[in-house]
Short mmCIF file of C-alpha atoms (C1' of nucleotides) and ligand atoms in Angstrom, two decimals:
data_model
loop_
_atom_site.label_atom_id
_atom_site.label_comp_id
_atom_site.label_asym_id
_atom_site.label_seq_id
_atom_site.Cartn_x
_atom_site.Cartn_y
_atom_site.Cartn_z
CA MET Z 17 39.74 35.09 -44.01
CA ASN Z 18 42.49 36.74 -46.03
CA TYR Z 19 43.05 36.38 -49.75
CA SER Z 20 46.18 36.67 -51.88
CA VAL Z 21 46.62 39.40 -54.47
CA SER Z 22 46.14 36.80 -57.17
CA GLU Z 23 42.97 35.40 -55.64
CA GLU Z 24 41.57 38.92 -55.27
CA ASN Z 25 42.30 39.74 -58.89
CA TYR Z 26 40.49 36.60 -60.03
CA ILE Z 27 37.51 37.29 -57.77
CA LYS Z 28 37.18 40.85 -58.99
CA SER Z 29 37.47 39.87 -62.65
CA ILE Z 30 34.80 37.19 -62.27
CA TYR Z 31 32.59 39.83 -60.68
CA HIS Z 32 33.04 42.22 -63.60
CA LEU Z 33 32.48 39.55 -66.25
CA GLN Z 34 29.29 38.49 -64.47
CA GLN Z 35 27.82 41.93 -65.04
CA GLN Z 36 27.61 41.10 -68.74
CA THR Z 37 26.99 37.35 -68.77
CA ASP Z 38 25.56 35.62 -65.75
CA THR Z 39 27.93 32.69 -65.91
CA VAL Z 40 31.56 33.17 -66.81
CA THR Z 41 33.72 31.02 -69.08
CA THR Z 42 37.31 29.89 -68.57
CA ASN Z 43 38.52 31.54 -71.76
CA SER Z 44 36.92 34.91 -71.08
CA LEU Z 45 38.46 35.05 -67.62
CA ALA Z 46 41.86 34.00 -68.96
CA ASN Z 47 41.59 36.75 -71.54
CA GLU Z 48 40.53 39.36 -68.96
CA LEU Z 49 43.43 38.49 -66.67
CA ARG Z 50 45.93 38.04 -69.49
CA THR Z 51 46.72 34.56 -68.32
CA LYS Z 52 46.17 31.05 -69.72
CA PRO Z 53 43.00 28.93 -69.50
CA ALA Z 54 44.90 26.21 -67.62
CA SER Z 55 45.81 28.70 -64.89
CA VAL Z 56 42.18 29.75 -64.62
CA THR Z 57 41.06 26.17 -64.11
CA ASP Z 58 43.65 25.74 -61.36
CA MET Z 59 42.57 28.88 -59.53
CA LEU Z 60 38.90 28.01 -59.86
CA LYS Z 61 39.42 24.76 -58.05
CA LYS Z 62 41.02 26.72 -55.24
CA LEU Z 63 38.23 29.31 -55.10
CA ARG Z 64 35.70 26.46 -55.08
CA THR Z 65 37.50 24.83 -52.14
CA LYS Z 66 37.28 28.16 -50.35
CA ARG Z 67 33.54 28.25 -51.16
CA LEU Z 68 33.57 31.49 -53.12
CA VAL Z 69 32.37 30.23 -56.52
CA ASP Z 70 29.83 27.82 -57.95
CA TYR Z 71 31.82 25.76 -60.41
CA GLU Z 72 31.39 22.41 -62.11
CA LYS Z 73 33.89 21.40 -64.71
CA TYR Z 74 32.97 22.32 -68.28
CA ARG Z 75 29.91 24.18 -66.96
CA GLY Z 76 31.27 27.69 -66.42
CA PHE Z 77 31.18 29.38 -63.03
CA LYS Z 78 29.87 32.31 -60.99
CA LEU Z 79 30.53 33.90 -57.62
CA ASN Z 80 28.26 32.76 -54.82
CA ALA Z 81 27.02 35.12 -52.09
CA ALA Z 82 30.28 34.92 -50.13
CA GLY Z 83 32.35 35.49 -53.28
CA SER Z 84 30.26 38.47 -54.33
CA LYS Z 85 30.74 40.07 -50.94
CA ILE Z 86 34.52 39.73 -51.23
CA ALA Z 87 34.37 41.12 -54.79
CA LEU Z 88 32.39 44.16 -53.74
CA GLY Z 89 34.92 44.88 -50.99
CA ILE Z 90 37.71 44.92 -53.57
CA VAL Z 91 35.67 47.08 -55.95
CA ARG Z 92 35.01 49.47 -53.08
CA ARG Z 93 38.72 49.80 -52.30
CA HIS Z 94 39.61 50.19 -55.98
CA ARG Z 95 37.12 52.98 -56.59
CA LEU Z 96 37.91 54.85 -53.37
CA TRP Z 97 41.59 54.87 -54.30
CA GLU Z 98 40.76 56.03 -57.83
CA PHE Z 99 38.77 58.89 -56.35
CA PHE Z 100 41.69 59.77 -54.09
CA LEU Z 101 44.18 59.68 -56.95
CA VAL Z 102 42.11 62.02 -59.13
CA ASN Z 103 40.57 64.36 -56.57
CA LYS Z 104 43.41 64.63 -54.06
CA LEU Z 105 46.61 63.85 -55.95
CA GLY Z 106 45.54 65.44 -59.21
CA PHE Z 107 45.92 62.48 -61.55
CA GLU Z 108 44.08 62.46 -64.86
CA TRP Z 109 41.23 59.98 -64.83
CA ASP Z 110 42.83 57.80 -67.50
CA LYS Z 111 46.00 57.27 -65.46
CA VAL Z 112 44.62 55.89 -62.22
CA HIS Z 113 43.42 52.39 -63.01
CA ASP Z 114 46.73 50.55 -62.82
CA ILE Z 115 47.75 52.23 -59.59
CA ALA Z 116 44.39 51.46 -57.98
CA GLU Z 117 44.87 47.90 -59.21
CA GLU Z 118 47.74 47.67 -56.72
CA LEU Z 119 46.35 49.82 -53.91
CA GLU Z 120 43.11 47.82 -53.76
CA HIS Z 121 45.02 44.90 -52.23
CA VAL Z 122 46.25 46.75 -49.14
CA SER Z 123 44.32 44.91 -46.52
CA SER Z 124 43.59 47.25 -43.60
CA ALA Z 125 39.87 47.79 -42.96
CA GLU Z 126 40.66 50.78 -40.76
CA LEU Z 127 42.57 52.34 -43.66
CA ILE Z 128 39.59 52.17 -46.00
CA LYS Z 129 37.25 53.45 -43.34
CA LYS Z 130 39.43 56.50 -42.73
CA LEU Z 131 40.11 57.03 -46.44
CA ASP Z 132 36.36 57.03 -47.13
CA SER Z 133 35.84 59.62 -44.42
CA PHE Z 134 38.78 61.73 -45.64
CA LEU Z 135 37.29 61.73 -49.14
CA ASN Z 136 33.91 62.73 -47.70
CA PHE Z 137 32.12 59.49 -48.53
CA PRO Z 138 32.07 59.77 -52.33
CA GLN Z 139 29.29 57.93 -54.18
CA THR Z 140 30.98 57.41 -57.54
CA ASP Z 141 34.53 57.00 -58.82
CA PRO Z 142 36.17 59.23 -61.47
CA HIS Z 143 34.68 57.10 -64.26
CA GLY Z 144 31.16 57.53 -62.91
CA ASP Z 145 30.94 54.04 -61.43
CA PRO Z 146 29.17 53.71 -58.08
CA ILE Z 147 31.21 52.90 -54.96
CA PRO Z 148 29.81 50.01 -52.89
CA ASP Z 149 29.28 50.78 -49.20
CA THR Z 150 30.87 48.90 -46.29
CA ASN Z 151 28.23 46.16 -46.51
CA GLY Z 152 28.71 45.67 -50.24
CA LYS Z 153 25.55 47.53 -51.18
CA MET Z 154 25.91 49.54 -54.37
CA ALA Z 155 23.56 52.01 -56.03
CA VAL Z 156 22.27 50.64 -59.32
CA ILE Z 157 22.34 53.50 -61.78
CA LYS Z 158 20.10 53.09 -64.82
CA GLN Z 159 22.45 53.36 -67.75
CA LEU Z 160 21.37 54.82 -71.08
CA SER Z 161 24.02 55.25 -73.74
CA LEU Z 162 24.24 58.09 -76.26
CA ALA Z 163 23.33 55.55 -78.94
CA GLU Z 164 19.93 54.95 -77.32
CA ILE Z 165 18.81 58.51 -76.69
CA ASP Z 166 16.71 60.51 -79.10
CA ALA Z 167 18.14 63.43 -81.04
CA LYS Z 168 17.68 66.98 -79.80
CA LYS Z 169 17.87 65.94 -76.13
CA THR Z 170 20.37 67.52 -73.78
CA VAL Z 171 22.05 65.12 -71.39
CA VAL Z 172 24.87 64.88 -68.84
CA VAL Z 173 27.60 62.25 -69.05
CA SER Z 174 27.40 59.99 -65.98
CA SER Z 175 29.83 57.16 -66.72
CA VAL Z 176 31.77 55.34 -69.42
CA GLY Z 177 31.46 51.67 -70.35
CA ASN Z 178 34.81 50.95 -71.93
CA GLN Z 179 37.55 52.24 -69.66
CA SER Z 180 40.60 51.29 -71.69
CA PRO Z 181 43.34 53.93 -71.83
CA GLU Z 182 42.54 54.24 -75.55
CA MET Z 183 38.91 55.12 -74.89
CA LEU Z 184 39.74 57.50 -72.06
CA GLU Z 185 42.36 59.20 -74.19
CA MET Z 186 39.78 59.74 -76.89
CA LEU Z 187 37.25 61.19 -74.45
CA LYS Z 188 39.90 63.58 -73.24
CA HIS Z 189 40.55 64.62 -76.83
CA TYR Z 190 36.86 65.40 -77.29
CA HIS Z 191 36.87 67.22 -73.93
CA ILE Z 192 34.22 64.87 -72.60
CA GLY Z 193 34.26 63.81 -68.95
CA ILE Z 194 31.88 62.80 -66.17
CA GLY Z 195 29.45 65.70 -65.70
CA THR Z 196 29.92 67.10 -69.20
CA SER Z 197 26.66 68.46 -70.58
CA LEU Z 198 25.96 67.91 -74.29
CA LYS Z 199 23.19 67.98 -76.83
CA ILE Z 200 22.51 65.15 -79.29
CA ASN Z 201 22.12 66.68 -82.75
CA ARG Z 202 21.45 63.56 -84.81
CA HIS Z 203 22.10 59.85 -85.28
CA PHE Z 204 23.55 58.53 -88.55
CA ALA Z 205 21.91 55.30 -89.67
CA PHE Z 206 24.85 54.14 -91.80
CA ASP Z 207 27.31 53.33 -88.97
CA GLY Z 208 25.64 54.59 -85.81
CA SER Z 209 27.76 57.72 -85.60
CA VAL Z 210 26.28 60.50 -83.50
CA GLU Z 211 26.69 64.23 -83.91
CA ILE Z 212 26.89 65.96 -80.57
CA LYS Z 213 27.35 69.51 -79.37
CA VAL Z 214 29.22 70.01 -76.14
CA THR Z 215 28.53 73.30 -74.39
CA GLN Z 216 31.00 75.95 -75.57
CA GLN Z 217 32.48 73.69 -78.23
CA SER Z 218 31.62 73.31 -81.90
CA ALA Z 219 29.56 70.27 -82.88
CA CYS Z 220 31.45 67.06 -83.61
CA ILE Z 221 30.77 63.48 -84.61
CA ILE Z 222 31.63 60.47 -82.51
CA SER Z 223 31.64 56.87 -83.71
CA GLY Z 224 28.85 54.44 -82.90
CA GLN Z 225 31.27 52.49 -80.77
CA MET Z 226 32.00 55.52 -78.65
CA ALA Z 227 28.31 56.43 -78.41
CA LYS Z 228 27.49 52.98 -77.04
CA ASN Z 229 30.08 53.43 -74.29
CA ILE Z 230 29.10 56.88 -73.09
CA PHE Z 231 26.33 56.68 -70.52
CA VAL Z 232 24.25 59.70 -69.63
CA HIS Z 233 21.34 60.86 -67.58
CA HIS Z 234 18.90 63.62 -68.37
CA GLY Z 235 20.33 67.01 -67.51
CA MET G 12 64.52 47.01 -62.70
CA ASN G 13 61.57 45.93 -60.57
CA TYR G 14 61.76 44.06 -57.28
CA SER G 15 59.29 41.74 -55.57
CA VAL G 16 57.67 42.64 -52.27
CA SER G 17 59.85 40.05 -50.59
CA GLU G 18 63.06 41.36 -52.13
CA GLU G 19 62.11 44.91 -51.11
CA ASN G 20 61.47 43.85 -47.53
CA TYR G 21 64.87 42.17 -47.34
CA ILE G 22 66.63 45.18 -48.86
CA LYS G 23 65.00 47.60 -46.46
CA SER G 24 65.75 45.45 -43.43
CA ILE G 25 69.39 45.12 -44.39
CA TYR G 26 69.49 48.90 -44.73
CA HIS G 27 68.09 49.41 -41.23
CA LEU G 28 70.39 46.84 -39.62
CA GLN G 29 73.38 48.49 -41.29
CA GLN G 30 72.66 51.70 -39.39
CA GLN G 31 73.73 49.91 -36.22
CA THR G 32 76.38 47.47 -37.41
CA ASP G 33 78.20 48.04 -40.66
CA THR G 34 77.97 44.45 -41.80
CA VAL G 35 74.84 42.41 -41.19
CA THR G 36 74.59 38.78 -40.07
CA THR G 37 72.27 36.07 -41.33
CA ASN G 38 70.70 35.51 -37.92
CA SER G 39 70.00 39.15 -37.21
CA LEU G 40 68.27 39.58 -40.57
CA ALA G 41 66.26 36.38 -40.06
CA ASN G 42 65.21 37.70 -36.68
CA GLU G 43 64.28 41.13 -38.07
CA LEU G 44 62.17 39.63 -40.82
CA ARG G 45 60.72 36.88 -38.63
CA THR G 46 61.94 34.24 -41.00
CA LYS G 47 64.53 31.43 -40.83
CA PRO G 48 68.30 31.77 -41.44
CA ALA G 49 68.09 29.30 -44.33
CA SER G 50 65.62 31.57 -46.11
CA VAL G 51 67.93 34.53 -45.61
CA THR G 52 70.84 32.69 -47.19
CA ASP G 53 68.67 31.82 -50.20
CA MET G 54 67.54 35.40 -50.68
CA LEU G 55 71.06 36.75 -50.27
CA LYS G 56 72.29 34.66 -53.14
CA LYS G 57 69.54 36.17 -55.25
CA LEU G 58 70.32 39.74 -54.18
CA ARG G 59 73.99 39.10 -54.91
CA THR G 60 73.14 37.85 -58.41
CA LYS G 61 71.19 41.08 -58.90
CA ARG G 62 74.25 43.00 -57.71
CA LEU G 63 72.62 44.73 -54.76
CA VAL G 64 74.71 43.32 -51.90
CA ASP G 65 78.31 42.48 -51.12
CA TYR G 66 78.14 38.96 -49.76
CA GLU G 67 80.60 36.13 -49.31
CA LYS G 68 79.45 33.04 -47.49
CA TYR G 69 80.09 33.05 -43.74
CA ARG G 70 81.36 36.63 -44.02
CA GLY G 71 78.18 38.63 -43.46
CA PHE G 72 76.89 41.13 -46.00
CA LYS G 73 76.04 44.75 -46.73
CA LEU G 74 74.22 46.72 -49.39
CA ASN G 75 76.40 48.15 -52.15
CA ALA G 76 75.72 51.56 -53.74
CA ALA G 77 72.97 50.21 -55.99
CA GLY G 78 71.33 48.36 -53.10
CA SER G 79 71.44 51.42 -50.86
CA LYS G 80 69.73 53.49 -53.51
CA ILE G 81 66.90 50.96 -53.77
CA ALA G 82 66.63 50.85 -49.98
CA LEU G 83 66.37 54.62 -49.69
CA GLY G 84 63.60 54.63 -52.27
CA ILE G 85 61.62 52.17 -50.18
CA VAL G 86 62.29 54.13 -46.98
CA ARG G 87 61.09 57.27 -48.77
CA ARG G 88 57.83 55.65 -49.80
CA HIS G 89 57.32 54.16 -46.35
CA ARG G 90 57.77 57.45 -44.54
CA LEU G 91 55.69 59.48 -46.98
CA TRP G 92 52.82 57.04 -46.54
CA GLU G 93 53.22 57.19 -42.74
CA PHE G 94 53.01 60.96 -42.92
CA PHE G 95 49.88 60.69 -45.05
CA LEU G 96 48.23 58.21 -42.70
CA VAL G 97 48.82 60.39 -39.63
CA ASN G 98 48.40 63.90 -41.03
CA LYS G 99 45.68 63.34 -43.60
CA LEU G 100 43.75 60.26 -42.50
CA GLY G 101 44.08 60.94 -38.77
CA PHE G 102 45.73 57.70 -37.66
CA GLU G 103 47.61 57.62 -34.35
CA TRP G 104 51.36 57.45 -34.93
CA ASP G 105 51.63 53.99 -33.35
CA LYS G 106 49.14 52.46 -35.80
CA VAL G 107 50.67 53.34 -39.14
CA HIS G 108 53.76 51.17 -39.47
CA ASP G 109 52.12 47.94 -40.65
CA ILE G 110 49.95 49.72 -43.21
CA ALA G 111 52.93 51.65 -44.59
CA GLU G 112 54.73 48.31 -44.72
CA GLU G 113 52.26 47.35 -47.45
CA LEU G 114 51.82 50.71 -49.17
CA GLU G 115 55.58 51.14 -49.63
CA HIS G 116 55.54 48.41 -52.28
CA VAL G 117 53.13 50.13 -54.66
CA SER G 118 55.45 50.79 -57.52
CA SER G 119 54.37 53.94 -59.35
CA ALA G 120 56.99 56.70 -59.33
CA GLU G 121 54.38 59.22 -60.45
CA LEU G 122 52.26 58.28 -57.42
CA ILE G 123 55.04 59.05 -54.96
CA LYS G 124 55.88 62.29 -56.73
CA LYS G 125 52.28 63.49 -56.50
CA LEU G 126 51.87 62.21 -52.95
CA ASP G 127 54.97 64.14 -51.87
CA SER G 128 53.60 67.28 -53.44
CA PHE G 129 50.13 66.73 -51.92
CA LEU G 130 51.73 66.41 -48.48
CA ASN G 131 53.73 69.57 -49.09
CA PHE G 132 57.14 67.94 -49.24
CA PRO G 133 57.46 66.86 -45.60
CA GLN G 134 60.98 66.47 -44.20
CA THR G 135 60.28 63.95 -41.43
CA ASP G 136 57.79 61.17 -40.77
CA PRO G 137 55.49 60.96 -37.72
CA HIS G 138 58.26 59.28 -35.69
CA GLY G 139 60.69 62.10 -36.42
CA ASP G 140 62.71 60.15 -38.97
CA PRO G 141 63.96 62.07 -42.00
CA ILE G 142 62.41 61.36 -45.41
CA PRO G 143 64.98 60.74 -48.17
CA ASP G 144 64.56 62.89 -51.29
CA THR G 145 64.04 61.57 -54.83
CA ASN G 146 67.75 61.00 -55.26
CA GLY G 147 68.08 59.08 -52.01
CA LYS G 148 69.67 61.96 -50.13
CA MET G 149 68.59 62.14 -46.51
CA ALA G 150 69.23 64.75 -43.84
CA VAL G 151 71.44 63.36 -41.10
CA ILE G 152 70.03 64.61 -37.84
CA LYS G 153 72.41 64.56 -34.89
CA GLN G 154 70.69 62.40 -32.32
CA LEU G 155 71.09 62.98 -28.59
CA SER G 156 69.00 60.84 -26.26
CA LEU G 157 67.48 61.95 -22.95
CA ALA G 158 69.99 59.69 -21.23
CA GLU G 159 72.89 61.77 -22.54
CA ILE G 160 71.66 65.27 -21.79
CA ASP G 161 72.46 67.13 -18.60
CA ALA G 162 69.84 67.80 -15.96
CA LYS G 163 68.01 71.13 -15.85
CA LYS G 164 68.02 71.51 -19.63
CA THR G 165 64.81 72.01 -21.58
CA VAL G 166 64.57 70.08 -24.84
CA VAL G 167 62.15 69.14 -27.62
CA VAL G 168 61.51 65.54 -28.64
CA SER G 169 62.63 65.03 -32.25
CA SER G 170 62.41 61.29 -32.81
CA VAL G 171 62.19 57.89 -31.16
CA GLY G 172 64.68 55.06 -31.51
CA ASN G 173 62.59 52.02 -30.66
CA GLN G 174 59.35 52.17 -32.64
CA SER G 175 57.68 48.99 -31.42
CA PRO G 176 53.97 49.33 -30.70
CA GLU G 177 54.86 48.72 -27.03
CA MET G 178 57.21 51.71 -26.93
CA LEU G 179 54.83 53.97 -28.84
CA GLU G 180 51.98 52.95 -26.57
CA MET G 181 54.06 53.94 -23.57
CA LEU G 182 54.97 57.31 -25.05
CA LYS G 183 51.31 57.95 -25.68
CA HIS G 184 50.60 57.09 -22.03
CA TYR G 185 53.18 59.66 -20.92
CA HIS G 186 51.73 62.16 -23.42
CA ILE G 187 55.07 62.43 -25.17
CA GLY G 188 55.21 62.87 -28.95
CA ILE G 189 57.39 64.46 -31.61
CA GLY G 190 57.63 68.16 -30.76
CA THR G 191 56.84 67.73 -27.08
CA SER G 192 58.84 70.15 -24.95
CA LEU G 193 60.14 68.88 -21.62
CA LYS G 194 62.64 69.67 -18.88
CA ILE G 195 65.10 67.14 -17.49
CA ASN G 196 64.94 67.30 -13.69
CA ARG G 197 67.55 64.68 -12.78
CA HIS G 198 69.22 61.40 -13.69
CA PHE G 199 69.20 58.46 -11.26
CA ALA G 200 72.51 56.66 -11.13
CA PHE G 201 71.08 53.36 -9.89
CA ASP G 202 69.26 52.29 -13.09
CA GLY G 203 69.50 55.30 -15.39
CA SER G 204 65.94 56.43 -14.78
CA VAL G 205 65.27 60.06 -15.60
CA GLU G 206 62.82 62.44 -13.98
CA ILE G 207 61.27 64.75 -16.52
CA LYS G 208 58.70 67.50 -16.49
CA VAL G 209 56.52 67.90 -19.53
CA THR G 210 54.95 71.33 -19.93
CA GLN G 211 51.58 71.44 -18.18
CA GLN G 212 52.02 67.99 -16.67
CA SER G 213 53.34 66.96 -13.30
CA ALA G 214 56.89 65.58 -13.19
CA CYS G 215 57.32 61.86 -13.83
CA ILE G 216 60.04 59.26 -14.05
CA ILE G 217 60.86 57.27 -17.15
CA SER G 218 63.08 54.19 -17.29
CA GLY G 219 66.66 54.30 -18.55
CA GLN G 220 65.59 52.19 -21.50
CA MET G 221 63.00 54.73 -22.51
CA ALA G 222 65.40 57.62 -21.98
CA LYS G 223 67.91 56.02 -24.36
CA ASN G 224 65.25 55.80 -27.07
CA ILE G 225 63.88 59.32 -26.88
CA PHE G 226 65.93 61.66 -29.04
CA VAL G 227 65.75 65.40 -28.58
CA HIS G 228 67.18 68.69 -29.77
CA HIS G 229 67.65 71.86 -27.82
CA GLY G 230 64.44 73.84 -27.62
"C1'" DA Y 8 95.22 22.80 -28.99
"C1'" DA Y 9 91.25 20.30 -28.50
"C1'" DT Y 10 86.49 20.51 -27.65
"C1'" DT Y 11 82.06 22.51 -27.43
"C1'" DT Y 12 78.72 25.83 -28.92
"C1'" DT Y 13 76.89 28.92 -32.19
"C1'" DT Y 14 76.26 30.46 -36.73
"C1'" DT Y 15 75.68 29.69 -41.39
"C1'" DT Y 16 75.00 27.00 -45.40
"C1'" DT Y 17 73.31 23.06 -48.06
"C1'" DA Y 18 70.06 19.46 -49.32
"C1'" DG Y 19 65.70 18.36 -50.10
"C1'" DA Y 20 60.67 19.27 -49.54
"C1'" DT Y 21 56.45 22.27 -49.78
"C1'" DT Y 22 53.15 25.91 -51.30
"C1'" DT Y 23 51.50 29.19 -54.63
"C1'" DG Y 24 50.84 30.57 -59.06
"C1'" DT Y 25 52.07 29.98 -63.47
"C1'" DC Y 26 53.08 27.59 -68.01
"C1'" DT Y 27 53.00 24.08 -72.32
"C1'" DA Y 28 51.40 20.11 -74.45
"C1'" DA Y 29 48.25 16.45 -74.57
"C1'" DA Y 30 43.74 14.57 -73.54
"C1'" DT Y 31 38.97 15.18 -72.98
"C1'" DT Y 32 34.46 17.19 -73.48
"C1'" DA Y 33 31.24 20.28 -75.68
"C1'" DA Y 34 29.63 22.89 -79.55
"C1'" DA Y 35 29.26 23.74 -84.35
"C1'" DT Y 36 29.21 22.18 -88.99
"C1'" DT Y 37 28.51 19.24 -92.64
"C1'" DA W 18 24.68 11.25 -87.14
"C1'" DA W 19 29.28 11.78 -88.09
"C1'" DT W 20 32.89 14.87 -88.27
"C1'" DT W 21 35.36 18.91 -87.41
"C1'" DT W 22 36.46 22.73 -84.49
"C1'" DA W 23 36.64 25.06 -80.18
"C1'" DA W 24 36.75 25.14 -75.24
"C1'" DT W 25 38.21 23.14 -71.14
"C1'" DT W 26 40.69 20.20 -68.20
"C1'" DT W 27 44.59 17.26 -66.85
"C1'" DA W 28 49.40 16.00 -66.54
"C1'" DG W 29 53.64 17.38 -65.69
"C1'" DA W 30 57.09 21.03 -65.29
"C1'" DC W 31 58.98 25.39 -63.39
"C1'" DA W 32 60.15 29.69 -60.60
"C1'" DA W 33 59.70 32.11 -56.23
"C1'" DA W 34 59.75 31.97 -51.45
"C1'" DT W 35 59.60 29.47 -47.73
"C1'" DC W 36 60.62 25.54 -44.36
"C1'" DT W 37 63.16 21.46 -41.57
"C1'" DA W 38 67.00 18.70 -40.76
"C1'" DA W 39 71.68 17.73 -41.58
"C1'" DA W 40 76.32 19.27 -42.69
"C1'" DA W 41 79.96 22.56 -42.53
"C1'" DA W 42 82.41 26.49 -40.84
"C1'" DA W 43 83.45 29.92 -37.41
"C1'" DA W 44 83.68 31.45 -32.73
"C1'" DA W 45 83.98 30.61 -27.94
"C1'" DT W 46 85.43 27.84 -24.17
"C1'" DT W 47 88.03 24.75 -21.67
MN1 MN H 22 44.47 44.33 -58.51
MN1 MN H 23 36.98 53.29 -62.16
MN1 MN H 24 57.03 46.12 -46.55
MN1 MN H 25 58.36 55.85 -39.24
#
DNA sequence: AATTTTTTTTAGATTTGTCTAAATTAAATT
DNA sequence: AATTTAATTTAGACAAATCTAAAAAAAATT
């Protein structure tokens, strides 16, 4: 079956919201998609008719197995295009989301197959998020944020939680990207700020909010 | 201003039909877009309101300067994507049209600029058609078909007129592509068939219809 | 010039996706 | 437990893009 751009955007947003809370609410989805709750209710009835979501009125909703499979296909296309935009076209990683938001809806399976091969089968996108394979299988990467790791440890940035342009702009300002190696000097109890030392840069302090959104693995 | 996918498809089709006949008819556009004449009339009123076409009812229509500029932008995107699909992703040249038909509507100017640069500023697409530049300027290539060229001459294929999958499939069968060098043995008066000899292949005969759609320059 | 055929437009309906305002249900507070 | 507040759904409207069938205009034929 083939889905409209609008349906695909809803499906993908439900998928992302489910990562945080198992069942999704009408308001949160409306907020995510910058639309109105009434529109969400309308679309959910349609997605239910197409057997992609479990939904009972007033009870919230979630993707079923079929819906999740569709969602992972869209996520796969989105992340492959993001990789292409950064690693082939030379975009900065904070400029690619909106373009990938359009490209992900181009519906040729052959295109994605050949793109994947052209890109040499990348495992993660420019934000460190894993790329699902053709069958919708995706590596689950254990995520530890800078806020949770003990002082004095040296770690490597593997992904970022908040991917708003504002956050990505800030990371760029600090010269922090995926693969950046840094040492945690200390945590401040007052507001959760963290002092870090990036290799070949002087130590600096990032806010608790930033620390919670920078995920790392041991380097 | 920003145009819908549907508006863009209409604009581009009007542009292409204008290459053959200066003013375009409702039926021909409906046929080109595989839609109904009534739908064409509706859309034309909209395009007129947006000041992209000259149109008076029952009088046919054509793009004005503003409309032509939009059209050339779409043609540019289409042909750049076709080049990408063939030369980077490894698609066959008869498989790329429908995919480019979708990709051409992705609306980031920065994307097309970087794609152009990534592809090394190609001048023609995989079918030999010229790619308009950023300002909508396009090289006019003098087109002579195999049907019009004298026997015994050796020529190089530069583009193809009819780009239906059927035609492209046939060219592939004859091992003829853009850049193929061939010698014209003789023209048959009865039905316009042409005997040709492609380098390193035995001589063969192509129909008059094919001959008229294979454009060449002197090699 | 009158008639027939073809082309084009209009009228009215349909589908998709959206909205506002009102009604309903659920959750939180007193 | 009653009341207030918040979340969700329904009702009804609207814009975009399409369609069918009927009407109107233009072109071709007799
Ligand atoms: Mn999208
Ligand atoms: Mn990403
Ligand atoms: Mn198109
Ligand atoms: Mn082409």
